[in-house]
PDB file of C-alpha atoms in Angstrom:
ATOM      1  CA  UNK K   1      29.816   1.602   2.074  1.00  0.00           C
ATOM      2  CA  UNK K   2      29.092   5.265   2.808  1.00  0.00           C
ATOM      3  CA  UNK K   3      26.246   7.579   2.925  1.00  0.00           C
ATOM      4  CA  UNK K   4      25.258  10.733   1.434  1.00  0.00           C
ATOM      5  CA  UNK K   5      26.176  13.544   4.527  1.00  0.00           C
ATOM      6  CA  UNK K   6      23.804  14.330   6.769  1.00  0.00           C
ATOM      7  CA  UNK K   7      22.321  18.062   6.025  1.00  0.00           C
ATOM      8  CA  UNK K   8      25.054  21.135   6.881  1.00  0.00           C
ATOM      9  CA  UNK K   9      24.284  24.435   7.640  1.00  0.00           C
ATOM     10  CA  UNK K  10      21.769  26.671   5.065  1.00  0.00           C
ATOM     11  CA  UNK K  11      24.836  28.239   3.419  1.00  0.00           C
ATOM     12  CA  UNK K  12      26.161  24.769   2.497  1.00  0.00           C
ATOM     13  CA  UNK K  13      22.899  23.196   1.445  1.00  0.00           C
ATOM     14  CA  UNK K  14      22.211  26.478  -0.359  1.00  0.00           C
ATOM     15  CA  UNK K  15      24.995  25.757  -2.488  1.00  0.00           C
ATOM     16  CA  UNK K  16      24.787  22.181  -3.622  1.00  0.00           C
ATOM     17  CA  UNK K  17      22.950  22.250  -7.029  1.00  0.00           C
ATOM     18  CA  UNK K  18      22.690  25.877  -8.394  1.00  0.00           C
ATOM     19  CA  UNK K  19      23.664  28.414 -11.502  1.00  0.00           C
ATOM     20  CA  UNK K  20      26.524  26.480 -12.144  1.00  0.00           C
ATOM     21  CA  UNK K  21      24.972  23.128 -12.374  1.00  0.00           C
ATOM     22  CA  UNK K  22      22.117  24.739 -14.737  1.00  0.00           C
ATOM     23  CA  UNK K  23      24.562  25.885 -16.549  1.00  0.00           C
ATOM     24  CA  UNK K  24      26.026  22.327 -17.206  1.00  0.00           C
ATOM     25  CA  UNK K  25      22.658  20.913 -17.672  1.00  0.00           C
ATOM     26  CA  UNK K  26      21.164  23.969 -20.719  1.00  0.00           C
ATOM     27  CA  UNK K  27      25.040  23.092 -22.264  1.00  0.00           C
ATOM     28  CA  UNK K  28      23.615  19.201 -22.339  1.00  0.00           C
ATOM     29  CA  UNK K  29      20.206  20.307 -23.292  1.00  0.00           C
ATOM     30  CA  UNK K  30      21.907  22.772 -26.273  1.00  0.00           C
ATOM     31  CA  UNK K  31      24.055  19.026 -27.414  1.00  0.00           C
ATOM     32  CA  UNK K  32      21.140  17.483 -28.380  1.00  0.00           C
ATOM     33  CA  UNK K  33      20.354  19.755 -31.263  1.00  0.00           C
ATOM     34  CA  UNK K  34      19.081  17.836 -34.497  1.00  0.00           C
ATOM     35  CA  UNK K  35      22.418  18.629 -36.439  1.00  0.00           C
ATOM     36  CA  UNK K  36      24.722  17.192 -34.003  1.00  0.00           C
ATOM     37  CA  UNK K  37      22.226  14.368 -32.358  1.00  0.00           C
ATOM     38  CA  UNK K  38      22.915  10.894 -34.698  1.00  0.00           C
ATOM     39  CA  UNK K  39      20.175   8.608 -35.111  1.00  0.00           C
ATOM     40  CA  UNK K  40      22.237   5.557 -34.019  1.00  0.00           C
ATOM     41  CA  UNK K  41      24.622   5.464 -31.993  1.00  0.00           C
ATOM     42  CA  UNK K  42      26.785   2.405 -29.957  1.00  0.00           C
ATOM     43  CA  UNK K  43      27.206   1.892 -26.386  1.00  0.00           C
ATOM     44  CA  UNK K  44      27.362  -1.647 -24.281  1.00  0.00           C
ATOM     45  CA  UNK K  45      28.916  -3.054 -27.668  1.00  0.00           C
ATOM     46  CA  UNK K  46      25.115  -3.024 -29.291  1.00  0.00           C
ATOM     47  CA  UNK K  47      23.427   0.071 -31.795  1.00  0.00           C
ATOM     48  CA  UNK K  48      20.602   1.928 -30.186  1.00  0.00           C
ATOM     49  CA  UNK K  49      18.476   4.109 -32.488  1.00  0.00           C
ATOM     50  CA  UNK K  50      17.955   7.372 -31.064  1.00  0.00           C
ATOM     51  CA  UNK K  51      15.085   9.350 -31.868  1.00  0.00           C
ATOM     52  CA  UNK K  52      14.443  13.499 -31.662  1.00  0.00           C
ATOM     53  CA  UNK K  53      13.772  14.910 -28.275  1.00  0.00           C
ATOM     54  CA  UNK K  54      15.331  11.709 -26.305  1.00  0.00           C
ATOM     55  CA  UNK K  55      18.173  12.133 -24.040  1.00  0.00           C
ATOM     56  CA  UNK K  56      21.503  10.669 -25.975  1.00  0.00           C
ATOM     57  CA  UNK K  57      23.858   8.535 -23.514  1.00  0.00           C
ATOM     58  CA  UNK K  58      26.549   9.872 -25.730  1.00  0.00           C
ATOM     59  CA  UNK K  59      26.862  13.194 -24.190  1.00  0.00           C
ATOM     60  CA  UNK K  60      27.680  11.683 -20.364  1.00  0.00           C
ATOM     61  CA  UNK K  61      28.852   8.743 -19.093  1.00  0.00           C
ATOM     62  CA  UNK K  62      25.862   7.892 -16.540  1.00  0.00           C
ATOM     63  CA  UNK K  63      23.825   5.220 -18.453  1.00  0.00           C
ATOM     64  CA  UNK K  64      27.121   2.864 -19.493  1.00  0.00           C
ATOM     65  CA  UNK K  65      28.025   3.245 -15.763  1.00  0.00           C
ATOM     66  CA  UNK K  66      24.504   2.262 -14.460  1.00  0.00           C
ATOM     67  CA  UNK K  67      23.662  -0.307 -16.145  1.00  0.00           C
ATOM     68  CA  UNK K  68      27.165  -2.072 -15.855  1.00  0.00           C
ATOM     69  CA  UNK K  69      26.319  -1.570 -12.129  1.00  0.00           C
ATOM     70  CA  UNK K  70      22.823  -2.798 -11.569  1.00  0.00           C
ATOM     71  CA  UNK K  71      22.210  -6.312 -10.022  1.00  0.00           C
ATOM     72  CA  UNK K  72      19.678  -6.915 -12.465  1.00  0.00           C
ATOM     73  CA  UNK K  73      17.394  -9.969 -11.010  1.00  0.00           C
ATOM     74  CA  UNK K  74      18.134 -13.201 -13.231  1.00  0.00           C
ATOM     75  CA  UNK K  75      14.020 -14.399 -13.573  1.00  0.00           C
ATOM     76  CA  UNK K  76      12.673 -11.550 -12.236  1.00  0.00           C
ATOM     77  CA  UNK K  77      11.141  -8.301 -12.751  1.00  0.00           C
ATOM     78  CA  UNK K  78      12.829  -4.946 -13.260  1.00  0.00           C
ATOM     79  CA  UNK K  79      11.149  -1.629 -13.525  1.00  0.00           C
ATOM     80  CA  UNK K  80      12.724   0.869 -14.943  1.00  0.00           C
ATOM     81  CA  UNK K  81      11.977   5.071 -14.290  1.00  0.00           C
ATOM     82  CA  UNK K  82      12.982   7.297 -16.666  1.00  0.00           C
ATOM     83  CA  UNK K  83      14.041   4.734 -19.235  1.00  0.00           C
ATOM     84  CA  UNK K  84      14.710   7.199 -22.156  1.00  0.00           C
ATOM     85  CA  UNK K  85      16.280   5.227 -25.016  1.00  0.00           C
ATOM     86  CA  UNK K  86      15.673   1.772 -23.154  1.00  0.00           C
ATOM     87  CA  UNK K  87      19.095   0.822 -22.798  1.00  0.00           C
ATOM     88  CA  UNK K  88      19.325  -0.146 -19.636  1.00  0.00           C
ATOM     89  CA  UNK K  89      15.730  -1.938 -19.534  1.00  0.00           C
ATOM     90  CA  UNK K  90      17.044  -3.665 -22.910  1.00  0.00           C
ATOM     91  CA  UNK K  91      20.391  -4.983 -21.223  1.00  0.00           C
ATOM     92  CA  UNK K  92      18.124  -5.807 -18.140  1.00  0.00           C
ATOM     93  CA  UNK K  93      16.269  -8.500 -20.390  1.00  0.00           C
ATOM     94  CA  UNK K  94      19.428  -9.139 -22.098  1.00  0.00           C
ATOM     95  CA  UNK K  95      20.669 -10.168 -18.441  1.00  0.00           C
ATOM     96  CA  UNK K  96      18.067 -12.406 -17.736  1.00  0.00           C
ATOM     97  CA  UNK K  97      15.404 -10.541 -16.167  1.00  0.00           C
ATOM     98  CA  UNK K  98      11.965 -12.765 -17.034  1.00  0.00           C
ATOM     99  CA  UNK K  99       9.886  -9.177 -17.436  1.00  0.00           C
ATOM    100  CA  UNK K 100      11.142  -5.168 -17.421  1.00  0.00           C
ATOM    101  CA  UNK K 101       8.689  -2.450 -17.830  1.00  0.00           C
ATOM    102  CA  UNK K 102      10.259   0.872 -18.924  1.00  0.00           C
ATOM    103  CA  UNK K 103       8.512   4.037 -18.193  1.00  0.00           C
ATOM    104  CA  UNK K 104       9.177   7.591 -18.988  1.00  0.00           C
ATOM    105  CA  UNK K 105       7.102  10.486 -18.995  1.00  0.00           C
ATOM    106  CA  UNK K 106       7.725  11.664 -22.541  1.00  0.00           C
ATOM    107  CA  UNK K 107       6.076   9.755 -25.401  1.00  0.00           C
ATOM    108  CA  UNK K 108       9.453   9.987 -27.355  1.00  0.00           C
ATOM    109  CA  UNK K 109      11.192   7.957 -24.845  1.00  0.00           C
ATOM    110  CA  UNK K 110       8.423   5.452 -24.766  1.00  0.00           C
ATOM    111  CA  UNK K 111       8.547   5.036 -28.638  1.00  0.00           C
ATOM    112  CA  UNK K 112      12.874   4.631 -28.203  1.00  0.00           C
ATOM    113  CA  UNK K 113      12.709   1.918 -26.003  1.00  0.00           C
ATOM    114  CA  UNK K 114      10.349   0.112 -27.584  1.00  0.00           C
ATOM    115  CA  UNK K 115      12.193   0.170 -30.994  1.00  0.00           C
ATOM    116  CA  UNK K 116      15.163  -0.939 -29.051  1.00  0.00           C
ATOM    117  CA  UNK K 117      13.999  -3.450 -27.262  1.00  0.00           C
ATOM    118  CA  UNK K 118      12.397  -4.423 -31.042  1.00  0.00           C
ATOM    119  CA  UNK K 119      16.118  -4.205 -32.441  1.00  0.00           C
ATOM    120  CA  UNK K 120      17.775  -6.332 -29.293  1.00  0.00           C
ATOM    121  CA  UNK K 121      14.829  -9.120 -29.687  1.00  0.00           C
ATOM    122  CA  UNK K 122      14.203  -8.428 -26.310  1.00  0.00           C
ATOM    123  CA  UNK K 123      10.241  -6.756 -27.333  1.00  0.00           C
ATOM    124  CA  UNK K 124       8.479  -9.487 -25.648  1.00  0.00           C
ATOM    125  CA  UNK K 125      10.144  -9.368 -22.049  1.00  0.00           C
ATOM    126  CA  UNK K 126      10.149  -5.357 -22.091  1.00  0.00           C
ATOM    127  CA  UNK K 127       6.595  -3.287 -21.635  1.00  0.00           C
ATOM    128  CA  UNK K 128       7.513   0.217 -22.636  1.00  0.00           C
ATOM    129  CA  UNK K 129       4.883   2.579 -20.548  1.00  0.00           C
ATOM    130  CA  UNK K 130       4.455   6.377 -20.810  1.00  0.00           C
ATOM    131  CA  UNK K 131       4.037   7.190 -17.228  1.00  0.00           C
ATOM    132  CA  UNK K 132       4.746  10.071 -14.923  1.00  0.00           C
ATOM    133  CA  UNK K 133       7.244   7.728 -12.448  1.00  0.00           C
ATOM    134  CA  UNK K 134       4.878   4.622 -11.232  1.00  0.00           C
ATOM    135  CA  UNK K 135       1.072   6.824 -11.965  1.00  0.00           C
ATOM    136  CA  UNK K 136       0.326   4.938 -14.464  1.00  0.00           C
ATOM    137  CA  UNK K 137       1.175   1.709 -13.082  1.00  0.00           C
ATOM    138  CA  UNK K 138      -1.083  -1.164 -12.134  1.00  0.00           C
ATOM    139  CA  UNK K 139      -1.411  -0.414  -8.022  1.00  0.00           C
ATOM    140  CA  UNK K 140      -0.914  -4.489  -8.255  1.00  0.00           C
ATOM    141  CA  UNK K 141       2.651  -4.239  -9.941  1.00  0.00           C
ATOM    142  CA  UNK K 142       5.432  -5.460  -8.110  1.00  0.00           C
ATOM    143  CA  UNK K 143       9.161  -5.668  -8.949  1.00  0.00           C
ATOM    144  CA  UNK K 144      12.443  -7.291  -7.667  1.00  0.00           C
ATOM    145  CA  UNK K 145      14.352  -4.364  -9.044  1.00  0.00           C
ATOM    146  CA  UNK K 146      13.410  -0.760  -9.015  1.00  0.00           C
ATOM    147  CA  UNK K 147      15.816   2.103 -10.988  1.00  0.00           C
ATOM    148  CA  UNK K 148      15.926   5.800 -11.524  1.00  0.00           C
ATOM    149  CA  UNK K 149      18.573   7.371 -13.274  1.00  0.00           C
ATOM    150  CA  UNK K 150      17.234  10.596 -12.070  1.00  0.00           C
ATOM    151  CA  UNK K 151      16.952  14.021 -13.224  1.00  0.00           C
ATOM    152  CA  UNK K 152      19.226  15.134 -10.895  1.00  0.00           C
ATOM    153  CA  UNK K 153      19.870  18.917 -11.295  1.00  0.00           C
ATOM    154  CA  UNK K 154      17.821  20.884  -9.185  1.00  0.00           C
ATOM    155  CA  UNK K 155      15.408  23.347 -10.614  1.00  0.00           C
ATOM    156  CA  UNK K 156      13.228  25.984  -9.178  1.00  0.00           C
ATOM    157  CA  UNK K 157       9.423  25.447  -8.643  1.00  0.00           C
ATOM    158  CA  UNK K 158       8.584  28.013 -10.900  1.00  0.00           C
ATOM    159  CA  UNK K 159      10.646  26.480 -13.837  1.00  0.00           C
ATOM    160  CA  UNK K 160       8.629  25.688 -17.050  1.00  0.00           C
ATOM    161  CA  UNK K 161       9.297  22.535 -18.943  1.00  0.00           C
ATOM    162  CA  UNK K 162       9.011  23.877 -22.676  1.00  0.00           C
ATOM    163  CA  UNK K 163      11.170  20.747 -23.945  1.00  0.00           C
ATOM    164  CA  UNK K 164      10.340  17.225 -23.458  1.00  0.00           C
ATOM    165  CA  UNK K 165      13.864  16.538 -23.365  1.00  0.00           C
ATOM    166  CA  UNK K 166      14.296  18.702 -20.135  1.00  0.00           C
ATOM    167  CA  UNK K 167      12.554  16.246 -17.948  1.00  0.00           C
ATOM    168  CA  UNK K 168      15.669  13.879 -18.393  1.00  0.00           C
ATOM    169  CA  UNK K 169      17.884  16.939 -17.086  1.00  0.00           C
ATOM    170  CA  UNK K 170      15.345  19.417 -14.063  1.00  0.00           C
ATOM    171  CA  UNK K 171      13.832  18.328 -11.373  1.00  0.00           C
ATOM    172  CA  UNK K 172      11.100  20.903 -10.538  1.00  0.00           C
ATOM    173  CA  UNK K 173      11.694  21.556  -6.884  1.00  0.00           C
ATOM    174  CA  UNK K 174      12.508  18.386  -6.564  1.00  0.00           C
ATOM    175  CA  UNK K 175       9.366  16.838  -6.627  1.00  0.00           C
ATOM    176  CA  UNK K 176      10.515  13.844  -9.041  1.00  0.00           C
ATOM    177  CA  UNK K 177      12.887  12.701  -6.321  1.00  0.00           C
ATOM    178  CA  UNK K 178      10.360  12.799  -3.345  1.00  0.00           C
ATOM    179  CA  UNK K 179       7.829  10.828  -4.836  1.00  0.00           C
ATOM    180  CA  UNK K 180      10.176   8.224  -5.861  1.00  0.00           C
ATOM    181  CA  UNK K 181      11.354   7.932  -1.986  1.00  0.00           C
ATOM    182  CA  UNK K 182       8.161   8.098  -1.257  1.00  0.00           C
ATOM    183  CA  UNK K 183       6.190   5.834  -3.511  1.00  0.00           C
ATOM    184  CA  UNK K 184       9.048   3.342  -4.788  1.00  0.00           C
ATOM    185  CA  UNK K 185       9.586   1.229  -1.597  1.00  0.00           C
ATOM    186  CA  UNK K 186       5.889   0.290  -1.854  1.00  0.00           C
ATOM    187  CA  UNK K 187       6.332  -1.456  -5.542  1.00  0.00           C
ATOM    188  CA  UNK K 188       9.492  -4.188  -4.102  1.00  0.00           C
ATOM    189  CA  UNK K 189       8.415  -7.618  -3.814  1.00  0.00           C
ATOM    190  CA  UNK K 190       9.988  -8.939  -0.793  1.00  0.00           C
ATOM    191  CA  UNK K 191      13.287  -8.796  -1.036  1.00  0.00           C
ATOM    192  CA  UNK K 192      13.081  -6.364  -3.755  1.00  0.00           C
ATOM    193  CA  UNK K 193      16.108  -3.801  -3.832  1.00  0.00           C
ATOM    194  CA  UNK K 194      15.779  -0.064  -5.097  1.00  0.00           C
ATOM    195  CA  UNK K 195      18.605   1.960  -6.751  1.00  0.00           C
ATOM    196  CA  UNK K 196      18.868   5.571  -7.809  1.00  0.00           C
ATOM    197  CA  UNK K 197      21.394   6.538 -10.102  1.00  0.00           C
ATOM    198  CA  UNK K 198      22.338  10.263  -9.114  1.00  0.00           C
ATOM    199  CA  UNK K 199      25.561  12.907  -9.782  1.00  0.00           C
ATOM    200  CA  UNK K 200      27.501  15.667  -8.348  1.00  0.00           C
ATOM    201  CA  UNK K 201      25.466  17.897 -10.454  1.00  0.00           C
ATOM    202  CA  UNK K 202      22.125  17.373  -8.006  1.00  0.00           C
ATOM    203  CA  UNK K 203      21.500  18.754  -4.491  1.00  0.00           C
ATOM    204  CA  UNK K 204      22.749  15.824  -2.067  1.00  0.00           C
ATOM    205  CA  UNK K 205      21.734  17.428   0.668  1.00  0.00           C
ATOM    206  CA  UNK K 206      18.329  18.194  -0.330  1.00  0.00           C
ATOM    207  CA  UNK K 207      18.133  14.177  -1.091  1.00  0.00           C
ATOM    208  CA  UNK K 208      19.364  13.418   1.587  1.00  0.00           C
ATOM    209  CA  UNK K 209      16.935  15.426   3.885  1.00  0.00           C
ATOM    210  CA  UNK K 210      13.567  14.306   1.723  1.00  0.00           C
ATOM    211  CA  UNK K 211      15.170  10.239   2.084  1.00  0.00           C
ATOM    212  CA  UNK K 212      14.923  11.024   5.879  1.00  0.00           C
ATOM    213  CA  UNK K 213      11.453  12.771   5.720  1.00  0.00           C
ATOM    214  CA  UNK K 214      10.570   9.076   3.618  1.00  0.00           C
ATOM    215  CA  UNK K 215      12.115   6.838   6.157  1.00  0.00           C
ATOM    216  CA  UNK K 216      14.329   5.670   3.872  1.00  0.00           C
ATOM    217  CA  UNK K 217      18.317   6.168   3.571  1.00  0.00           C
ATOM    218  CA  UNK K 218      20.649   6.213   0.713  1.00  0.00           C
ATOM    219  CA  UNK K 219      23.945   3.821   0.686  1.00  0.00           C
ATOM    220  CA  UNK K 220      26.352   4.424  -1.748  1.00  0.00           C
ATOM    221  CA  UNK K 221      26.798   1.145  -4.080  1.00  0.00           C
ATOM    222  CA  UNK K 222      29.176   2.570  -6.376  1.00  0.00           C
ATOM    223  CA  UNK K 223      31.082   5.489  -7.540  1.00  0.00           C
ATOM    224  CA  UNK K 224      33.167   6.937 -10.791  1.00  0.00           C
ATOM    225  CA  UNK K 225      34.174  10.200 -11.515  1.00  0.00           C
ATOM    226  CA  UNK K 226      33.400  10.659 -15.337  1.00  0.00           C
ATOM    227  CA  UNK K 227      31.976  12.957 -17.755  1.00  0.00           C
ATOM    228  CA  UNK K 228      28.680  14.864 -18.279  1.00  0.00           C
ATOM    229  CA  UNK K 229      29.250  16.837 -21.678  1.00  0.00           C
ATOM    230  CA  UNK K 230      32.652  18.592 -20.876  1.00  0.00           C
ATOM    231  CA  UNK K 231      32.324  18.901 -17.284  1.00  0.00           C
ATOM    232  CA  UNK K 232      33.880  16.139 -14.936  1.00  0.00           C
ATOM    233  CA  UNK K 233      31.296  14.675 -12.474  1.00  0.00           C
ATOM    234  CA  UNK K 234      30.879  12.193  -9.990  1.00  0.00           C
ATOM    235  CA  UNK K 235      28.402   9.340 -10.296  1.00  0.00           C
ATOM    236  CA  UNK K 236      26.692   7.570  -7.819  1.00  0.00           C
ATOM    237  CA  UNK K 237      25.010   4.095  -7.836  1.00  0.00           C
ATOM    238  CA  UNK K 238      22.933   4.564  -4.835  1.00  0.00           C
ATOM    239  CA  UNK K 239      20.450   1.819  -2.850  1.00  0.00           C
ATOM    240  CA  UNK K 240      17.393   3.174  -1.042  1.00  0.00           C
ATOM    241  CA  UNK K 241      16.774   1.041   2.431  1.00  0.00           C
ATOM    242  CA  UNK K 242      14.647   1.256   5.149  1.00  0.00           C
ATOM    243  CA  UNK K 243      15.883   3.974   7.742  1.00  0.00           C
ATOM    244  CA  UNK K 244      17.002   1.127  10.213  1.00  0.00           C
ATOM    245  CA  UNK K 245      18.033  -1.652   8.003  1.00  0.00           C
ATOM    246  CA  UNK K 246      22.009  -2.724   8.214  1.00  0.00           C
ATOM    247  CA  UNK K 247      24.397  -1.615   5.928  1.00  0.00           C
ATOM    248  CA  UNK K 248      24.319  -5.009   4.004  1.00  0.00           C
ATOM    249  CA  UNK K 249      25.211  -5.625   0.460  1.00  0.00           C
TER     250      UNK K 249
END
C-alpha cells in the first residue's frame, strides 16, 4: 500500500489545500440550504432522516465510500468522530459491532444519529455523544475501531465558525487533525486499528508532517476518485500506525 509523500519544498506544501479548495467547500456549505436540503434521503439501500444544520452525504460521495470500506469489528466496539447523520455508526451496528459510540461536536448531529440509529433498530448498540473529538469521553473508553471522516479542508487560524455545519467542512489550522493523531492511538484496545477518512481537498502534506510530529504514519487502505458537490476528488481510506510498525494489512 502507499503512503501520503513525505513533505516537499514550502512552495509545494503552500499549495496543497487553499482558495480553491475553500471555494469547493463554501459551494458545499451554500448546498445545504433549507430549500434544497430533503429531510430523508437514501444511501446504503436504507432512509436516513436528515435534520437542519447536519452535513447531507448526498452532496459527496465520502460517507457511501467509507463505510463500505471500514473493517468494522464483528463483537466489538467502534467509535465513531464526527458521526454527523450516524450512518456509518448505524451500518457499524448493522455489521455486527456489539457497541458504537458516535460523537460529533454539534448537537444537531448528535440528535441525527440518534434518530437513525432509532429508525435502523440499532438505538441500543449505538451511544450518540456530543463531544469535541474524544473530550468528552470516559478516559476509561477503549475501542477496537477508531474513525474520522475528517474535516479535511484546511482553514486559517483566524477563521470563525458562524455555522455549525462548517465544522463538518474547516479545520481551523488544523487543529482537529493533530489532536486526533495525537490523542486517538491512546483509545485502541490492543489490537485496535485507527482509520481516517480524508480527500484531495485537505493539505496532505501538512498531515503528513503533524502524523510524523505524533509518531504515527498514514497507509493508504483505499482509494476512489469521486465526487464532492460538482468537483471531482480523490478519497482516501487511510490507517494510522505506529511510526515503525510494518506495512501489514
Amino acid at each position: 500500500m502507499s503512503l501520503l509523500p513525505h513533505p516537499a519544498s514550502p512552495e509545494r506544501v503552500a499549495a496543497s489545500g487553499g482558495p480553491v479548495h475553500a471555494g469547493v467547500g463554501h459551494r458545499l456549505m451554500s448546498r445545504h440550504g433549507r430549500t434544497s436540503t430533503p429531510e430523508e434521503f437514501d444511501l446504503l439501500g436504507l432512509t436516513w432522516h436528515l435534520l437542519p444544520n447536519v452535513f447531507a452525504p448526498i452532496h459527496t460521495d465520502s460517507t457511501e465510500l467509507f463505510t463500505t470500506w471500514l473493517p468494522f469489528p464483528v463483537g466489538g466496539n467502534f467509535l465513531e468522530m464526527g458521526c454527523g447523520t450516524g450512518v456509518t455508526s448505524v451500518m457499524a451496528a448493522r455489521s455486527g459491532c456489539a457497541h458504537v459510540t458516535a460523537v460529533d461536536i454539534t448537537p444537531e448531529a448528535v440528535r441525527n444519529t440518534a434518530l437513525n440509529a432509532q429508525r435502523h433498530a440499532v438505538a441500543d448498540r449505538v451511544d450518540a455523544v456530543q463531544s469535541d473529538l474524544c473530550g468528552a469521553l470516559a478516559p476509561t473508553a477503549r475501542f477496537d475501531l477508531v474513525f474520522f471522516n475528517s474535516n479535511a479542508i484546511p482553514a486559517p487560524c483566524e477563521f470563525v465558525y458562524t455555522r455549525p455545519l462548517q465544522h463538518a467542512i474547516f479545520d481551523r489550522g488544523y487543529a482537529a487533525h493533530d489532536r486526533y493523531l495525537r490523542e486517538g492511538p491512546s483509545r485502541l484496545t490492543a489490537g485496535g486499528r485507527m482509520f481516517l477518512g480524508f480527500n484531495s481537498l485537505g493539505d496532505a502534506f501538512r498531515l503528513h508532517a503533524l502524523a510524523a510530529e505524533s509518531g504515527v504514519r498514514l497507509v493508504e487502505r483505499n482509494r476512489s476518485v469521486r465526487c464532492a458537490g460538482d468537483v471531482p476528488v480523490t478519497f482516501q481510506l487511510l490507517e494510522v500506525v505506529p511510526a515503525g510498525a510494518g506495512d501489514t494489512a
